[in-house]
Short mmCIF file of C-alpha atoms in Angstrom, two decimals:
data_model
loop_
_atom_site.label_atom_id
_atom_site.label_comp_id
_atom_site.label_asym_id
_atom_site.label_seq_id
_atom_site.Cartn_x
_atom_site.Cartn_y
_atom_site.Cartn_z
CA MET L 1 1.15 -24.22 3.21
CA PHE L 2 3.58 -26.95 3.81
CA GLY L 3 6.44 -27.09 6.03
CA ASN L 4 9.71 -28.07 4.35
CA TRP L 5 10.09 -31.20 6.70
CA LEU L 6 6.87 -32.65 5.40
CA SER L 7 7.60 -35.37 2.91
CA ASN L 8 5.47 -35.54 -0.27
CA ASP L 9 3.76 -38.36 1.21
CA GLU L 10 2.85 -36.53 4.40
CA ARG L 11 1.57 -33.54 2.34
CA TYR L 12 -0.77 -35.94 0.38
CA ASP L 13 -2.00 -37.62 3.49
CA ASN L 14 -2.89 -34.19 5.08
CA LEU L 15 -4.64 -32.99 1.95
CA ILE L 16 -6.86 -36.03 2.01
CA ALA L 17 -7.49 -35.93 5.71
CA THR L 18 -8.34 -32.10 5.62
CA ASN L 19 -10.53 -32.70 2.64
CA GLU L 20 -12.56 -35.37 4.31
CA SER L 21 -12.90 -33.06 7.24
CA LEU L 22 -14.19 -30.24 5.15
CA VAL L 23 -16.58 -32.57 3.41
CA PHE L 24 -18.18 -33.25 7.02
CA LEU L 25 -18.15 -29.79 7.95
CA ALA L 26 -19.82 -28.41 4.68
CA TRP L 27 -22.51 -31.07 5.28
CA LEU L 28 -22.79 -29.92 8.97
CA PHE L 29 -23.08 -26.29 8.25
CA LYS L 30 -24.95 -26.96 4.89
CA SER L 31 -22.44 -24.64 3.21
CA GLN L 32 -19.21 -24.85 0.88
CA ASN L 33 -18.15 -21.66 1.89
CA LEU L 34 -16.05 -22.74 4.90
CA GLY L 35 -13.17 -20.27 4.26
CA PHE L 36 -15.10 -17.03 4.56
CA ASN L 37 -14.73 -16.11 0.97
CA ASN L 38 -11.15 -17.74 0.93
CA MET L 39 -10.21 -15.80 4.16
CA ILE L 40 -9.10 -18.69 6.23
CA GLY L 41 -5.93 -20.51 5.29
CA ILE L 42 -4.43 -23.85 6.51
CA ALA L 43 -0.66 -24.57 7.16
CA PHE L 44 0.77 -28.00 7.46
CA GLY L 45 4.00 -28.30 9.86
CA ALA L 46 4.93 -24.82 8.61
CA ARG L 47 3.91 -22.32 11.44
CA GLY L 48 3.76 -24.65 14.62
CA VAL L 49 4.31 -23.59 18.30
CA GLN L 50 6.43 -25.75 20.42
CA HIS L 51 4.23 -28.16 22.87
CA PHE L 52 0.83 -27.49 20.97
CA ALA L 53 -0.56 -29.69 18.56
CA GLY L 54 -2.13 -26.82 16.45
CA HIS L 55 -3.02 -23.08 16.36
CA TYR L 56 -5.07 -20.48 15.02
CA GLU L 57 -3.60 -16.85 14.16
CA PRO L 58 -6.26 -14.32 14.34
CA GLY L 59 -4.12 -11.72 12.76
CA THR L 60 -3.69 -13.78 9.42
CA ASN L 61 -6.44 -16.18 9.61
CA MET L 62 -4.27 -19.22 9.47
CA ILE L 63 -4.88 -22.53 11.13
CA ASN L 64 -1.65 -24.50 11.65
CA LEU L 65 -1.49 -28.24 12.17
CA THR L 66 1.63 -29.65 13.46
CA LYS L 67 3.53 -32.45 11.55
CA LYS L 68 3.61 -34.97 14.74
CA ASN L 69 0.58 -34.20 16.65
CA GLY L 70 -1.90 -32.06 14.27
CA ALA L 71 -4.30 -34.94 13.78
CA GLY L 72 -7.33 -34.59 16.15
CA VAL L 73 -7.12 -30.93 16.39
CA PHE L 74 -8.44 -29.45 13.26
CA ALA L 75 -12.12 -28.98 14.80
CA HIS L 76 -10.78 -27.23 17.58
CA GLU L 77 -8.72 -24.80 15.44
CA TYR L 78 -11.59 -24.44 12.86
CA GLY L 79 -13.57 -23.33 16.22
CA HIS L 80 -11.33 -20.49 16.89
CA ALA L 81 -11.38 -19.41 13.13
CA ILE L 82 -15.24 -19.19 13.07
CA ASP L 83 -15.34 -17.64 16.53
CA PHE L 84 -13.01 -14.75 15.19
CA CYS L 85 -14.18 -14.40 11.68
CA PHE L 86 -17.85 -14.19 12.50
CA GLY L 87 -17.08 -11.78 15.37
CA ARG L 88 -14.80 -9.55 13.40
CA TYR L 89 -16.94 -9.30 10.09
CA ILE L 90 -20.48 -10.17 10.80
CA ASP L 91 -21.68 -9.59 14.58
CA GLN L 92 -19.01 -7.01 15.20
CA HIS L 93 -18.21 -5.42 18.52
CA THR L 94 -16.21 -2.27 19.35
CA LYS L 95 -14.30 -4.04 22.29
CA TYR L 96 -14.37 -7.83 21.27
CA SER L 97 -13.36 -9.15 18.03
CA ALA L 98 -14.13 -12.70 18.66
CA LEU L 99 -17.77 -13.74 19.41
CA SER L 100 -16.73 -15.34 22.74
CA GLY L 101 -14.99 -12.49 23.96
CA GLY L 102 -11.33 -13.62 23.26
CA SER L 103 -8.84 -14.54 25.64
CA VAL L 104 -10.71 -13.00 28.45
CA PRO L 105 -11.28 -15.35 31.60
CA GLY L 106 -14.56 -17.01 31.57
CA ARG L 107 -15.14 -17.21 35.20
CA ARG L 108 -17.75 -14.40 34.99
CA PRO L 109 -20.22 -13.50 32.45
CA LEU L 110 -18.84 -11.02 30.14
CA ILE L 111 -21.82 -8.84 30.16
CA ASP L 112 -20.85 -6.05 27.93
CA ASN L 113 -20.02 -8.48 25.04
CA VAL L 114 -23.37 -7.93 23.87
CA ASN L 115 -24.83 -7.34 20.29
CA SER L 116 -26.84 -9.74 18.05
CA SER L 117 -27.68 -13.27 17.87
CA LEU L 118 -24.40 -14.95 17.19
CA ARG L 119 -22.68 -13.31 19.95
CA ALA L 120 -25.74 -14.12 22.32
CA MET L 121 -25.52 -17.79 21.35
CA VAL L 122 -21.89 -18.06 21.80
CA ASN L 123 -21.81 -16.36 25.19
CA GLU L 124 -24.38 -18.73 26.37
CA ILE L 125 -22.33 -21.78 25.19
CA VAL L 126 -19.04 -20.39 26.97
CA ASP L 127 -20.98 -19.40 30.21
CA TYR L 128 -22.71 -22.78 30.64
CA PRO L 129 -19.63 -24.88 31.81
CA PHE L 130 -18.93 -22.33 34.80
CA ALA L 131 -22.50 -21.98 35.57
CA ILE L 132 -22.40 -25.84 36.26
CA GLY L 133 -19.49 -25.47 38.47
CA ARG L 134 -16.47 -26.03 36.30
CA LYS L 135 -13.73 -24.09 37.67
CA TRP L 136 -10.95 -23.81 34.85
CA CYS L 137 -8.71 -21.25 34.89
CA ASP L 138 -5.59 -19.61 33.26
CA TYR L 139 -5.22 -21.01 29.72
CA TRP L 140 -8.01 -23.57 30.06
CA GLY L 141 -10.44 -20.77 31.32
CA GLU L 142 -10.03 -18.13 28.61
CA ARG L 143 -13.41 -17.69 26.69
CA THR L 144 -12.01 -18.36 23.21
CA GLU L 145 -10.34 -21.62 24.35
CA VAL L 146 -13.74 -22.74 26.18
CA PHE L 147 -15.66 -22.09 22.91
CA ALA L 148 -13.18 -23.94 20.82
CA ARG L 149 -13.24 -27.23 23.06
CA MET L 150 -17.02 -27.06 23.27
CA PHE L 151 -17.03 -26.79 19.46
CA GLU L 152 -14.52 -29.62 19.25
CA GLU L 153 -16.57 -32.00 21.33
CA TYR L 154 -19.86 -31.09 19.65
CA ILE L 155 -17.96 -32.28 16.41
CA ALA L 156 -17.11 -35.57 17.79
CA HIS L 157 -20.51 -35.87 19.01
CA GLN L 158 -22.05 -35.32 15.51
CA LEU L 159 -19.59 -37.67 13.99
CA ASN L 160 -20.42 -40.30 16.56
CA LYS L 161 -24.39 -39.62 15.74
CA ILE L 162 -23.82 -40.64 12.09
CA ASN L 163 -21.48 -43.42 12.99
CA GLN L 164 -18.48 -41.66 11.28
CA LYS L 165 -14.95 -41.74 12.40
CA ASN L 166 -12.50 -38.99 11.62
CA HIS L 167 -9.68 -38.68 14.05
CA TYR L 168 -8.07 -35.96 11.86
CA LEU L 169 -10.90 -33.86 12.69
CA ALA L 170 -11.63 -34.65 16.35
CA ARG L 171 -10.60 -37.28 18.61
CA PRO L 172 -12.80 -40.08 19.56
CA LEU L 173 -16.19 -39.09 21.49
CA LYS L 174 -15.13 -41.11 24.70
CA TYR L 175 -11.87 -39.31 25.08
CA TYR L 176 -13.82 -35.87 25.69
CA TYR L 177 -16.13 -37.62 28.09
CA SER L 178 -13.05 -38.77 30.06
CA GLU L 179 -10.89 -35.46 30.21
CA SER L 180 -11.54 -32.92 32.89
CA VAL L 181 -11.14 -29.77 30.60
CA TYR L 182 -14.18 -31.18 28.47
CA LEU L 183 -17.85 -32.00 29.64
CA THR L 184 -19.17 -35.47 30.50
CA ALA L 185 -22.04 -36.85 28.19
CA ASP L 186 -24.69 -35.81 30.75
CA GLU L 187 -23.15 -32.42 31.11
CA PHE L 188 -22.49 -31.72 27.49
CA LYS L 189 -26.25 -32.78 26.32
CA PRO L 190 -27.64 -29.52 27.04
CA LEU L 191 -25.24 -27.78 24.71
CA ILE L 192 -26.13 -29.92 21.86
CA PRO L 193 -29.42 -28.03 20.67
CA LYS L 194 -27.38 -24.70 21.28
CA PHE L 195 -24.88 -25.64 19.09
CA ASN L 196 -27.24 -27.02 16.39
CA ALA L 197 -29.12 -23.45 16.43
CA LEU L 198 -25.68 -21.79 16.25
CA VAL L 199 -24.26 -23.86 13.19
CA LYS L 200 -27.47 -23.36 11.37
CA LEU L 201 -27.44 -19.81 11.73
CA MET L 202 -23.79 -19.39 10.67
CA GLY L 203 -24.45 -21.84 7.67
CA THR L 204 -27.26 -19.41 6.73
CA ILE L 205 -24.88 -16.53 6.80
CA LEU L 206 -22.08 -18.26 5.05
CA ASN L 207 -24.51 -19.01 2.11
CA SER L 208 -25.89 -15.30 2.02
CA LYS L 209 -24.81 -12.75 -0.45
CA GLY L 210 -25.26 -9.88 1.55
CA LYS L 211 -26.08 -8.92 5.25
CA VAL L 212 -28.33 -11.19 7.23
CA PRO L 213 -30.46 -9.00 9.75
CA MET L 214 -30.19 -9.84 13.16
CA PRO L 215 -32.00 -8.22 16.21
CA LEU L 216 -30.06 -6.85 19.13
CA VAL L 217 -30.13 -9.47 21.88
CA PRO L 218 -29.50 -8.86 25.57
CA TYR L 219 -26.42 -10.83 27.19
CA PRO L 220 -27.82 -14.33 27.89
CA LEU L 221 -27.03 -14.87 31.75
CA PRO L 222 -27.15 -18.35 32.88
CA LYS L 223 -29.49 -19.20 35.55
CA ALA L 224 -26.78 -19.69 38.10
CA ALA L 225 -25.55 -15.78 37.30
CA ALA L 226 -28.85 -14.26 37.10
CA LYS L 227 -29.39 -13.64 40.66
CA THR L 228 -26.96 -10.86 40.77
CA LYS L 229 -28.05 -7.37 41.54
CA SER L 230 -27.16 -5.68 38.56
CA THR L 231 -28.83 -7.90 35.95
CA PRO L 232 -28.64 -6.28 32.27
CA LYS L 233 -32.01 -5.02 31.02
CA ALA L 234 -33.29 -5.92 27.60
CA ALA L 235 -32.87 -3.84 24.36
CA THR L 236 -35.87 -1.40 24.74
CA LYS L 237 -38.40 -2.17 22.16
CA THR L 238 -39.11 0.58 19.36
CA LYS L 239 -41.44 0.68 16.46
CA SER L 240 -38.69 -0.27 14.11
CA THR L 241 -36.83 -3.44 15.31
CA PRO L 242 -33.10 -2.58 15.91
CA THR L 243 -30.49 -4.55 14.47
CA ALA L 244 -27.14 -5.05 15.59
CA THR L 245 -23.93 -2.99 14.22
CA GLN L 246 -22.98 -5.47 11.41
CA GLY L 247 -20.21 -5.23 8.69
CA THR L 248 -21.22 -5.97 5.08
CA LEU L 249 -20.74 -9.76 4.77
CA PHE L 250 -17.27 -10.76 4.83
CA SER L 251 -15.93 -6.94 4.64
CA ARG L 252 -12.41 -6.67 5.73
CA ALA L 253 -13.21 -2.98 6.93
CA LEU L 254 -13.77 -2.77 10.73
CA LYS L 255 -16.10 -0.07 12.16
CA SER L 256 -13.56 0.45 15.10
CA LYS L 257 -9.71 0.18 15.59
CA ASN L 258 -10.51 -1.41 18.85
CA CYS L 259 -12.09 -4.77 17.32
CA ARG L 260 -9.21 -6.91 17.47
CA ALA L 261 -8.86 -9.15 20.41
CA LYS L 262 -5.63 -11.01 21.61
CA LYS L 263 -4.92 -14.51 21.13
#
């Protein structure tokens, strides 16, 4: 979808840049199904919000990149898309649509946001910056925003690792290391293997033709928060390993009317 004020040349440039970005993401996820069976759409300069370079609409599964400032934020908005799509259709929760918990403040672990592997991995990533002392608040501290920024920084790291530059997908790596709402190189290092594991599992699910069974996983409390009096107990072991409440892959039907988080 293109906005009326984009010239033909600008439309062509955006398509080429987006295609190059998707080629990299397909290589990273080891999957061509980046659009969740064509559920995720992209708009260029058509649905923008003032003062934002881009945004993601959970209700319509649309990513919008603005005409003037959209370059460099595609990874961030795609991070929002996978956060909500995997949470809504795969690792479902009756209260939180997004794996991260959505727009809930991230200052404290969201210990009721528990289900299976994907949700556990994302929660661990989101909780980490706060566990090491980051005090982001308001918009910058919303769980879904923290996850999208960490995913964006991870993409920049992976691009840098293979000596590629794609400033439409993400900004240069040194930009993230110097901005207070991201993590420094030393701070971000522990998140790299966690993201590697998350992306690998997501790619496996995207390539599957049916459900991917995932065992129930307790909330991954960070070490800094694990000393509380009410530490959640692990799931009780039974003779048959329980699996999380999951919809059939990419099914649009939700198991609860409360499965949509606000953005």
